[in-house]
């Protein structure tokens, strides 16, 4: 079955950095576009970033542009999110999600998330 397992979250001070990982299994990882989505306390889900299957097309939300970097290692079935200059507003549960554009055209599978807390 399709599985997405996020890791790397934790407590970090404002201005600090954190690197999130998403281990994928149960499907051909290199054939799918992937995204990161976050949900802050008391707020709805917010799309953060997307990367196409080959890694050559990348998109960011304005709120993280210039601070976050999405990448992937298809040989290791892993998606990454490097987060720099973190702000308290970045506090959220971060999810990786697979994109389906043939039958559904949306994010069809999500991981369980990893919590990032930015606080002094």
PDB file of N, CA and C in Angstrom, residues 22-103:
ATOM      1  N   UNK A  22      10.471  12.892   3.948  1.00  0.00           N
ATOM      2  CA  UNK A  22       9.279  12.081   3.726  1.00  0.00           C
ATOM      3  C   UNK A  22       9.705  10.825   2.999  1.00  0.00           C
ATOM      4  N   UNK A  23       9.608   9.695   3.677  1.00  0.00           N
ATOM      5  CA  UNK A  23       9.957   8.409   3.091  1.00  0.00           C
ATOM      6  C   UNK A  23       8.726   7.808   2.427  1.00  0.00           C
ATOM      7  N   UNK A  24       8.831   7.518   1.143  1.00  0.00           N
ATOM      8  CA  UNK A  24       7.714   6.998   0.369  1.00  0.00           C
ATOM      9  C   UNK A  24       7.912   5.523   0.056  1.00  0.00           C
ATOM     10  N   UNK A  25       6.811   4.783   0.029  1.00  0.00           N
ATOM     11  CA  UNK A  25       6.856   3.375  -0.325  1.00  0.00           C
ATOM     12  C   UNK A  25       5.500   2.948  -0.867  1.00  0.00           C
ATOM     13  N   UNK A  26       5.469   1.805  -1.541  1.00  0.00           N
ATOM     14  CA  UNK A  26       4.221   1.265  -2.054  1.00  0.00           C
ATOM     15  C   UNK A  26       3.820   1.772  -3.423  1.00  0.00           C
ATOM     16  N   UNK A  27       4.666   2.571  -4.049  1.00  0.00           N
ATOM     17  CA  UNK A  27       4.391   3.071  -5.399  1.00  0.00           C
ATOM     18  C   UNK A  27       5.695   3.506  -6.043  1.00  0.00           C
ATOM     19  N   UNK A  28       5.646   3.767  -7.336  1.00  0.00           N
ATOM     20  CA  UNK A  28       6.828   4.212  -8.062  1.00  0.00           C
ATOM     21  C   UNK A  28       7.015   5.702  -7.811  1.00  0.00           C
ATOM     22  N   UNK A  29       7.825   6.010  -6.821  1.00  0.00           N
ATOM     23  CA  UNK A  29       7.995   7.383  -6.344  1.00  0.00           C
ATOM     24  C   UNK A  29       8.398   8.336  -7.463  1.00  0.00           C
ATOM     25  N   UNK A  30       9.318   7.906  -8.304  1.00  0.00           N
ATOM     26  CA  UNK A  30       9.833   8.764  -9.357  1.00  0.00           C
ATOM     27  C   UNK A  30       8.837   9.104 -10.453  1.00  0.00           C
ATOM     28  N   UNK A  31       7.663   8.496 -10.435  1.00  0.00           N
ATOM     29  CA  UNK A  31       6.641   8.775 -11.432  1.00  0.00           C
ATOM     30  C   UNK A  31       5.636   9.831 -10.981  1.00  0.00           C
ATOM     31  N   UNK A  32       5.760  10.313  -9.746  1.00  0.00           N
ATOM     32  CA  UNK A  32       4.749  11.201  -9.178  1.00  0.00           C
ATOM     33  C   UNK A  32       5.304  12.548  -8.747  1.00  0.00           C
ATOM     34  N   UNK A  33       4.522  13.593  -9.023  1.00  0.00           N
ATOM     35  CA  UNK A  33       4.778  14.895  -8.430  1.00  0.00           C
ATOM     36  C   UNK A  33       4.451  14.823  -6.938  1.00  0.00           C
ATOM     37  N   UNK A  34       5.142  15.621  -6.131  1.00  0.00           N
ATOM     38  CA  UNK A  34       4.942  15.603  -4.687  1.00  0.00           C
ATOM     39  C   UNK A  34       4.797  17.015  -4.145  1.00  0.00           C
ATOM     40  N   UNK A  35       4.134  17.131  -2.996  1.00  0.00           N
ATOM     41  CA  UNK A  35       3.907  18.430  -2.372  1.00  0.00           C
ATOM     42  C   UNK A  35       4.090  18.355  -0.868  1.00  0.00           C
ATOM     43  N   UNK A  36       4.347  19.520  -0.283  1.00  0.00           N
ATOM     44  CA  UNK A  36       4.292  19.711   1.164  1.00  0.00           C
ATOM     45  C   UNK A  36       3.118  20.633   1.479  1.00  0.00           C
ATOM     46  N   UNK A  37       2.336  20.249   2.472  1.00  0.00           N
ATOM     47  CA  UNK A  37       1.206  21.032   2.947  1.00  0.00           C
ATOM     48  C   UNK A  37       1.330  21.146   4.458  1.00  0.00           C
ATOM     49  N   UNK A  38       0.950  22.284   5.020  1.00  0.00           N
ATOM     50  CA  UNK A  38       1.027  22.447   6.461  1.00  0.00           C
ATOM     51  C   UNK A  38      -0.302  22.945   7.013  1.00  0.00           C
ATOM     52  N   UNK A  39      -0.520  22.674   8.292  1.00  0.00           N
ATOM     53  CA  UNK A  39      -1.708  23.150   8.971  1.00  0.00           C
ATOM     54  C   UNK A  39      -1.303  23.711  10.327  1.00  0.00           C
ATOM     55  N   UNK A  40      -1.444  25.015  10.474  1.00  0.00           N
ATOM     56  CA  UNK A  40      -1.113  25.694  11.720  1.00  0.00           C
ATOM     57  C   UNK A  40      -2.256  25.529  12.711  1.00  0.00           C
ATOM     58  N   UNK A  41      -1.964  25.669  14.004  1.00  0.00           N
ATOM     59  CA  UNK A  41      -3.020  25.550  15.009  1.00  0.00           C
ATOM     60  C   UNK A  41      -4.160  26.529  14.746  1.00  0.00           C
ATOM     61  N   UNK A  42      -5.376  26.022  14.705  1.00  0.00           N
ATOM     62  CA  UNK A  42      -6.546  26.852  14.516  1.00  0.00           C
ATOM     63  C   UNK A  42      -6.778  27.334  13.101  1.00  0.00           C
ATOM     64  N   UNK A  43      -5.997  26.854  12.148  1.00  0.00           N
ATOM     65  CA  UNK A  43      -6.136  27.278  10.765  1.00  0.00           C
ATOM     66  C   UNK A  43      -6.343  26.077   9.843  1.00  0.00           C
ATOM     67  N   UNK A  44      -6.772  26.364   8.631  1.00  0.00           N
ATOM     68  CA  UNK A  44      -6.949  25.325   7.638  1.00  0.00           C
ATOM     69  C   UNK A  44      -5.642  24.961   6.962  1.00  0.00           C
ATOM     70  N   UNK A  45      -5.665  23.914   6.155  1.00  0.00           N
ATOM     71  CA  UNK A  45      -4.446  23.498   5.445  1.00  0.00           C
ATOM     72  C   UNK A  45      -3.938  24.581   4.506  1.00  0.00           C
ATOM     73  N   UNK A  46      -2.625  24.702   4.428  1.00  0.00           N
ATOM     74  CA  UNK A  46      -1.969  25.662   3.548  1.00  0.00           C
ATOM     75  C   UNK A  46      -0.938  24.940   2.690  1.00  0.00           C
ATOM     76  N   UNK A  47      -1.075  25.047   1.385  1.00  0.00           N
ATOM     77  CA  UNK A  47      -0.082  24.489   0.488  1.00  0.00           C
ATOM     78  C   UNK A  47       1.237  25.235   0.649  1.00  0.00           C
ATOM     79  N   UNK A  48       2.329  24.500   0.702  1.00  0.00           N
ATOM     80  CA  UNK A  48       3.647  25.081   0.943  1.00  0.00           C
ATOM     81  C   UNK A  48       4.511  25.047  -0.309  1.00  0.00           C
ATOM     82  N   UNK A  49       4.626  23.868  -0.924  1.00  0.00           N
ATOM     83  CA  UNK A  49       5.553  23.713  -2.044  1.00  0.00           C
ATOM     84  C   UNK A  49       5.236  22.449  -2.821  1.00  0.00           C
ATOM     85  N   UNK A  50       5.617  22.441  -4.105  1.00  0.00           N
ATOM     86  CA  UNK A  50       5.453  21.263  -4.953  1.00  0.00           C
ATOM     87  C   UNK A  50       6.688  21.072  -5.812  1.00  0.00           C
ATOM     88  N   UNK A  51       6.923  19.829  -6.194  1.00  0.00           N
ATOM     89  CA  UNK A  51       8.040  19.483  -7.060  1.00  0.00           C
ATOM     90  C   UNK A  51       7.573  18.396  -8.010  1.00  0.00           C
ATOM     91  N   UNK A  52       7.926  18.517  -9.275  1.00  0.00           N
ATOM     92  CA  UNK A  52       7.476  17.515 -10.233  1.00  0.00           C
ATOM     93  C   UNK A  52       8.291  16.235 -10.094  1.00  0.00           C
ATOM     94  N   UNK A  53       7.882  15.216 -10.828  1.00  0.00           N
ATOM     95  CA  UNK A  53       8.477  13.893 -10.632  1.00  0.00           C
ATOM     96  C   UNK A  53       9.983  13.862 -10.859  1.00  0.00           C
ATOM     97  N   UNK A  54      10.458  14.614 -11.830  1.00  0.00           N
ATOM     98  CA  UNK A  54      11.879  14.638 -12.122  1.00  0.00           C
ATOM     99  C   UNK A  54      12.677  15.642 -11.306  1.00  0.00           C
ATOM    100  N   UNK A  55      11.999  16.532 -10.600  1.00  0.00           N
ATOM    101  CA  UNK A  55      12.670  17.516  -9.761  1.00  0.00           C
ATOM    102  C   UNK A  55      13.014  18.815 -10.453  1.00  0.00           C
ATOM    103  N   UNK A  56      12.657  18.962 -11.727  1.00  0.00           N
ATOM    104  CA  UNK A  56      13.035  20.146 -12.465  1.00  0.00           C
ATOM    105  C   UNK A  56      12.062  21.309 -12.386  1.00  0.00           C
ATOM    106  N   UNK A  57      10.843  21.068 -11.932  1.00  0.00           N
ATOM    107  CA  UNK A  57       9.842  22.121 -11.802  1.00  0.00           C
ATOM    108  C   UNK A  57       9.450  22.238 -10.340  1.00  0.00           C
ATOM    109  N   UNK A  58       9.637  23.421  -9.767  1.00  0.00           N
ATOM    110  CA  UNK A  58       9.438  23.648  -8.339  1.00  0.00           C
ATOM    111  C   UNK A  58       8.601  24.895  -8.124  1.00  0.00           C
ATOM    112  N   UNK A  59       7.695  24.834  -7.135  1.00  0.00           N
ATOM    113  CA  UNK A  59       6.806  25.953  -6.835  1.00  0.00           C
ATOM    114  C   UNK A  59       6.718  26.128  -5.326  1.00  0.00           C
ATOM    115  N   UNK A  60       6.616  27.407  -4.892  1.00  0.00           N
ATOM    116  CA  UNK A  60       6.531  27.731  -3.476  1.00  0.00           C
ATOM    117  C   UNK A  60       5.406  28.713  -3.208  1.00  0.00           C
ATOM    118  N   UNK A  61       4.803  28.586  -2.033  1.00  0.00           N
ATOM    119  CA  UNK A  61       3.892  29.612  -1.565  1.00  0.00           C
ATOM    120  C   UNK A  61       4.681  30.879  -1.256  1.00  0.00           C
ATOM    121  N   UNK A  62       4.044  32.037  -1.439  1.00  0.00           N
ATOM    122  CA  UNK A  62       4.730  33.300  -1.177  1.00  0.00           C
ATOM    123  C   UNK A  62       5.243  33.387   0.258  1.00  0.00           C
ATOM    124  N   UNK A  63       4.551  32.764   1.182  1.00  0.00           N
ATOM    125  CA  UNK A  63       4.905  32.854   2.585  1.00  0.00           C
ATOM    126  C   UNK A  63       6.232  32.178   2.921  1.00  0.00           C
ATOM    127  N   UNK A  64       6.699  31.265   2.071  1.00  0.00           N
ATOM    128  CA  UNK A  64       7.937  30.542   2.348  1.00  0.00           C
ATOM    129  C   UNK A  64       9.005  30.762   1.288  1.00  0.00           C
ATOM    130  N   UNK A  65       8.680  31.457   0.224  1.00  0.00           N
ATOM    131  CA  UNK A  65       9.614  31.672  -0.876  1.00  0.00           C
ATOM    132  C   UNK A  65      10.877  32.375  -0.385  1.00  0.00           C
ATOM    133  N   UNK A  66      12.013  31.841  -0.753  1.00  0.00           N
ATOM    134  CA  UNK A  66      13.288  32.398  -0.336  1.00  0.00           C
ATOM    135  C   UNK A  66      13.820  31.822   0.953  1.00  0.00           C
ATOM    136  N   UNK A  67      12.988  31.106   1.687  1.00  0.00           N
ATOM    137  CA  UNK A  67      13.397  30.515   2.954  1.00  0.00           C
ATOM    138  C   UNK A  67      13.394  28.988   2.934  1.00  0.00           C
ATOM    139  N   UNK A  68      12.464  28.401   2.188  1.00  0.00           N
ATOM    140  CA  UNK A  68      12.324  26.948   2.124  1.00  0.00           C
ATOM    141  C   UNK A  68      12.829  26.439   0.785  1.00  0.00           C
ATOM    142  N   UNK A  69      13.334  25.207   0.781  1.00  0.00           N
ATOM    143  CA  UNK A  69      13.780  24.557  -0.435  1.00  0.00           C
ATOM    144  C   UNK A  69      13.253  23.134  -0.470  1.00  0.00           C
ATOM    145  N   UNK A  70      12.505  22.809  -1.517  1.00  0.00           N
ATOM    146  CA  UNK A  70      12.011  21.456  -1.698  1.00  0.00           C
ATOM    147  C   UNK A  70      12.966  20.703  -2.626  1.00  0.00           C
ATOM    148  N   UNK A  71      13.151  19.416  -2.362  1.00  0.00           N
ATOM    149  CA  UNK A  71      14.003  18.587  -3.202  1.00  0.00           C
ATOM    150  C   UNK A  71      13.572  17.135  -3.060  1.00  0.00           C
ATOM    151  N   UNK A  72      14.118  16.283  -3.900  1.00  0.00           N
ATOM    152  CA  UNK A  72      13.786  14.867  -3.829  1.00  0.00           C
ATOM    153  C   UNK A  72      14.956  14.032  -4.292  1.00  0.00           C
ATOM    154  N   UNK A  73      15.026  12.813  -3.782  1.00  0.00           N
ATOM    155  CA  UNK A  73      16.009  11.828  -4.194  1.00  0.00           C
ATOM    156  C   UNK A  73      15.224  10.606  -4.634  1.00  0.00           C
ATOM    157  N   UNK A  74      15.002  10.489  -5.933  1.00  0.00           N
ATOM    158  CA  UNK A  74      14.165   9.408  -6.434  1.00  0.00           C
ATOM    159  C   UNK A  74      14.799   8.028  -6.218  1.00  0.00           C
ATOM    160  N   UNK A  75      16.117   7.961  -6.205  1.00  0.00           N
ATOM    161  CA  UNK A  75      16.782   6.691  -5.963  1.00  0.00           C
ATOM    162  C   UNK A  75      16.540   6.183  -4.554  1.00  0.00           C
ATOM    163  N   UNK A  76      16.279   7.100  -3.621  1.00  0.00           N
ATOM    164  CA  UNK A  76      16.030   6.738  -2.232  1.00  0.00           C
ATOM    165  C   UNK A  76      14.569   6.887  -1.835  1.00  0.00           C
ATOM    166  N   UNK A  77      13.708   7.194  -2.798  1.00  0.00           N
ATOM    167  CA  UNK A  77      12.269   7.346  -2.544  1.00  0.00           C
ATOM    168  C   UNK A  77      11.993   8.327  -1.406  1.00  0.00           C
ATOM    169  N   UNK A  78      12.661   9.467  -1.449  1.00  0.00           N
ATOM    170  CA  UNK A  78      12.565  10.417  -0.349  1.00  0.00           C
ATOM    171  C   UNK A  78      12.342  11.837  -0.859  1.00  0.00           C
ATOM    172  N   UNK A  79      11.439  12.543  -0.195  1.00  0.00           N
ATOM    173  CA  UNK A  79      11.159  13.950  -0.438  1.00  0.00           C
ATOM    174  C   UNK A  79      11.689  14.760   0.743  1.00  0.00           C
ATOM    175  N   UNK A  80      12.228  15.949   0.474  1.00  0.00           N
ATOM    176  CA  UNK A  80      12.810  16.782   1.518  1.00  0.00           C
ATOM    177  C   UNK A  80      12.210  18.183   1.506  1.00  0.00           C
ATOM    178  N   UNK A  81      12.267  18.834   2.655  1.00  0.00           N
ATOM    179  CA  UNK A  81      11.946  20.248   2.765  1.00  0.00           C
ATOM    180  C   UNK A  81      12.950  20.883   3.714  1.00  0.00           C
ATOM    181  N   UNK A  82      13.871  21.660   3.167  1.00  0.00           N
ATOM    182  CA  UNK A  82      14.831  22.406   3.971  1.00  0.00           C
ATOM    183  C   UNK A  82      14.200  23.737   4.347  1.00  0.00           C
ATOM    184  N   UNK A  83      14.088  24.009   5.634  1.00  0.00           N
ATOM    185  CA  UNK A  83      13.437  25.209   6.129  1.00  0.00           C
ATOM    186  C   UNK A  83      14.463  26.061   6.861  1.00  0.00           C
ATOM    187  N   UNK A  84      14.700  27.271   6.354  1.00  0.00           N
ATOM    188  CA  UNK A  84      15.648  28.195   6.954  1.00  0.00           C
ATOM    189  C   UNK A  84      14.937  29.455   7.420  1.00  0.00           C
ATOM    190  N   UNK A  85      15.590  30.191   8.309  1.00  0.00           N
ATOM    191  CA  UNK A  85      15.040  31.437   8.846  1.00  0.00           C
ATOM    192  C   UNK A  85      13.594  31.245   9.296  1.00  0.00           C
ATOM    193  N   UNK A  86      13.391  30.254  10.116  1.00  0.00           N
ATOM    194  CA  UNK A  86      12.037  29.916  10.549  1.00  0.00           C
ATOM    195  C   UNK A  86      11.425  30.999  11.417  1.00  0.00           C
ATOM    196  N   UNK A  87      10.125  31.180  11.252  1.00  0.00           N
ATOM    197  CA  UNK A  87       9.353  32.173  11.979  1.00  0.00           C
ATOM    198  C   UNK A  87       8.278  31.484  12.806  1.00  0.00           C
ATOM    199  N   UNK A  88       7.801  32.140  13.872  1.00  0.00           N
ATOM    200  CA  UNK A  88       6.706  31.541  14.648  1.00  0.00           C
ATOM    201  C   UNK A  88       5.500  31.178  13.787  1.00  0.00           C
ATOM    202  N   UNK A  89       5.236  31.946  12.731  1.00  0.00           N
ATOM    203  CA  UNK A  89       4.116  31.655  11.846  1.00  0.00           C
ATOM    204  C   UNK A  89       4.293  30.355  11.070  1.00  0.00           C
ATOM    205  N   UNK A  90       5.506  29.808  11.061  1.00  0.00           N
ATOM    206  CA  UNK A  90       5.750  28.528  10.398  1.00  0.00           C
ATOM    207  C   UNK A  90       5.339  27.342  11.261  1.00  0.00           C
ATOM    208  N   UNK A  91       4.981  27.595  12.506  1.00  0.00           N
ATOM    209  CA  UNK A  91       4.555  26.524  13.400  1.00  0.00           C
ATOM    210  C   UNK A  91       3.327  25.829  12.824  1.00  0.00           C
ATOM    211  N   UNK A  92       3.436  24.535  12.608  1.00  0.00           N
ATOM    212  CA  UNK A  92       2.359  23.778  11.984  1.00  0.00           C
ATOM    213  C   UNK A  92       2.729  22.305  11.946  1.00  0.00           C
ATOM    214  N   UNK A  93       1.742  21.489  11.646  1.00  0.00           N
ATOM    215  CA  UNK A  93       1.996  20.110  11.278  1.00  0.00           C
ATOM    216  C   UNK A  93       2.256  20.089   9.776  1.00  0.00           C
ATOM    217  N   UNK A  94       3.368  19.512   9.382  1.00  0.00           N
ATOM    218  CA  UNK A  94       3.763  19.464   7.978  1.00  0.00           C
ATOM    219  C   UNK A  94       3.511  18.075   7.413  1.00  0.00           C
ATOM    220  N   UNK A  95       2.817  18.042   6.290  1.00  0.00           N
ATOM    221  CA  UNK A  95       2.464  16.797   5.627  1.00  0.00           C
ATOM    222  C   UNK A  95       3.110  16.733   4.246  1.00  0.00           C
ATOM    223  N   UNK A  96       3.590  15.564   3.859  1.00  0.00           N
ATOM    224  CA  UNK A  96       3.927  15.352   2.462  1.00  0.00           C
ATOM    225  C   UNK A  96       2.753  14.659   1.793  1.00  0.00           C
ATOM    226  N   UNK A  97       2.558  14.936   0.520  1.00  0.00           N
ATOM    227  CA  UNK A  97       1.408  14.413  -0.197  1.00  0.00           C
ATOM    228  C   UNK A  97       1.789  14.055  -1.619  1.00  0.00           C
ATOM    229  N   UNK A  98       1.226  12.973  -2.110  1.00  0.00           N
ATOM    230  CA  UNK A  98       1.410  12.562  -3.495  1.00  0.00           C
ATOM    231  C   UNK A  98       0.369  13.232  -4.371  1.00  0.00           C
ATOM    232  N   UNK A  99       0.770  13.648  -5.552  1.00  0.00           N
ATOM    233  CA  UNK A  99      -0.153  14.262  -6.491  1.00  0.00           C
ATOM    234  C   UNK A  99      -0.551  13.265  -7.565  1.00  0.00           C
ATOM    235  N   UNK A 100      -1.852  13.212  -7.856  1.00  0.00           N
ATOM    236  CA  UNK A 100      -2.403  12.352  -8.894  1.00  0.00           C
ATOM    237  C   UNK A 100      -3.051  13.241  -9.941  1.00  0.00           C
ATOM    238  N   UNK A 101      -2.602  13.137 -11.155  1.00  0.00           N
ATOM    239  CA  UNK A 101      -3.096  14.003 -12.223  1.00  0.00           C
ATOM    240  C   UNK A 101      -3.718  13.249 -13.392  1.00  0.00           C
ATOM    241  N   UNK A 102      -3.961  11.950 -13.236  1.00  0.00           N
ATOM    242  CA  UNK A 102      -4.556  11.154 -14.299  1.00  0.00           C
ATOM    243  C   UNK A 102      -6.031  10.882 -14.031  1.00  0.00           C
ATOM    244  N   UNK A 103      -6.337  10.324 -12.863  1.00  0.00           N
ATOM    245  CA  UNK A 103      -7.718   9.974 -12.536  1.00  0.00           C
ATOM    246  C   UNK A 103      -8.380  10.942 -11.574  1.00  0.00           C
TER     247      UNK A 103
END
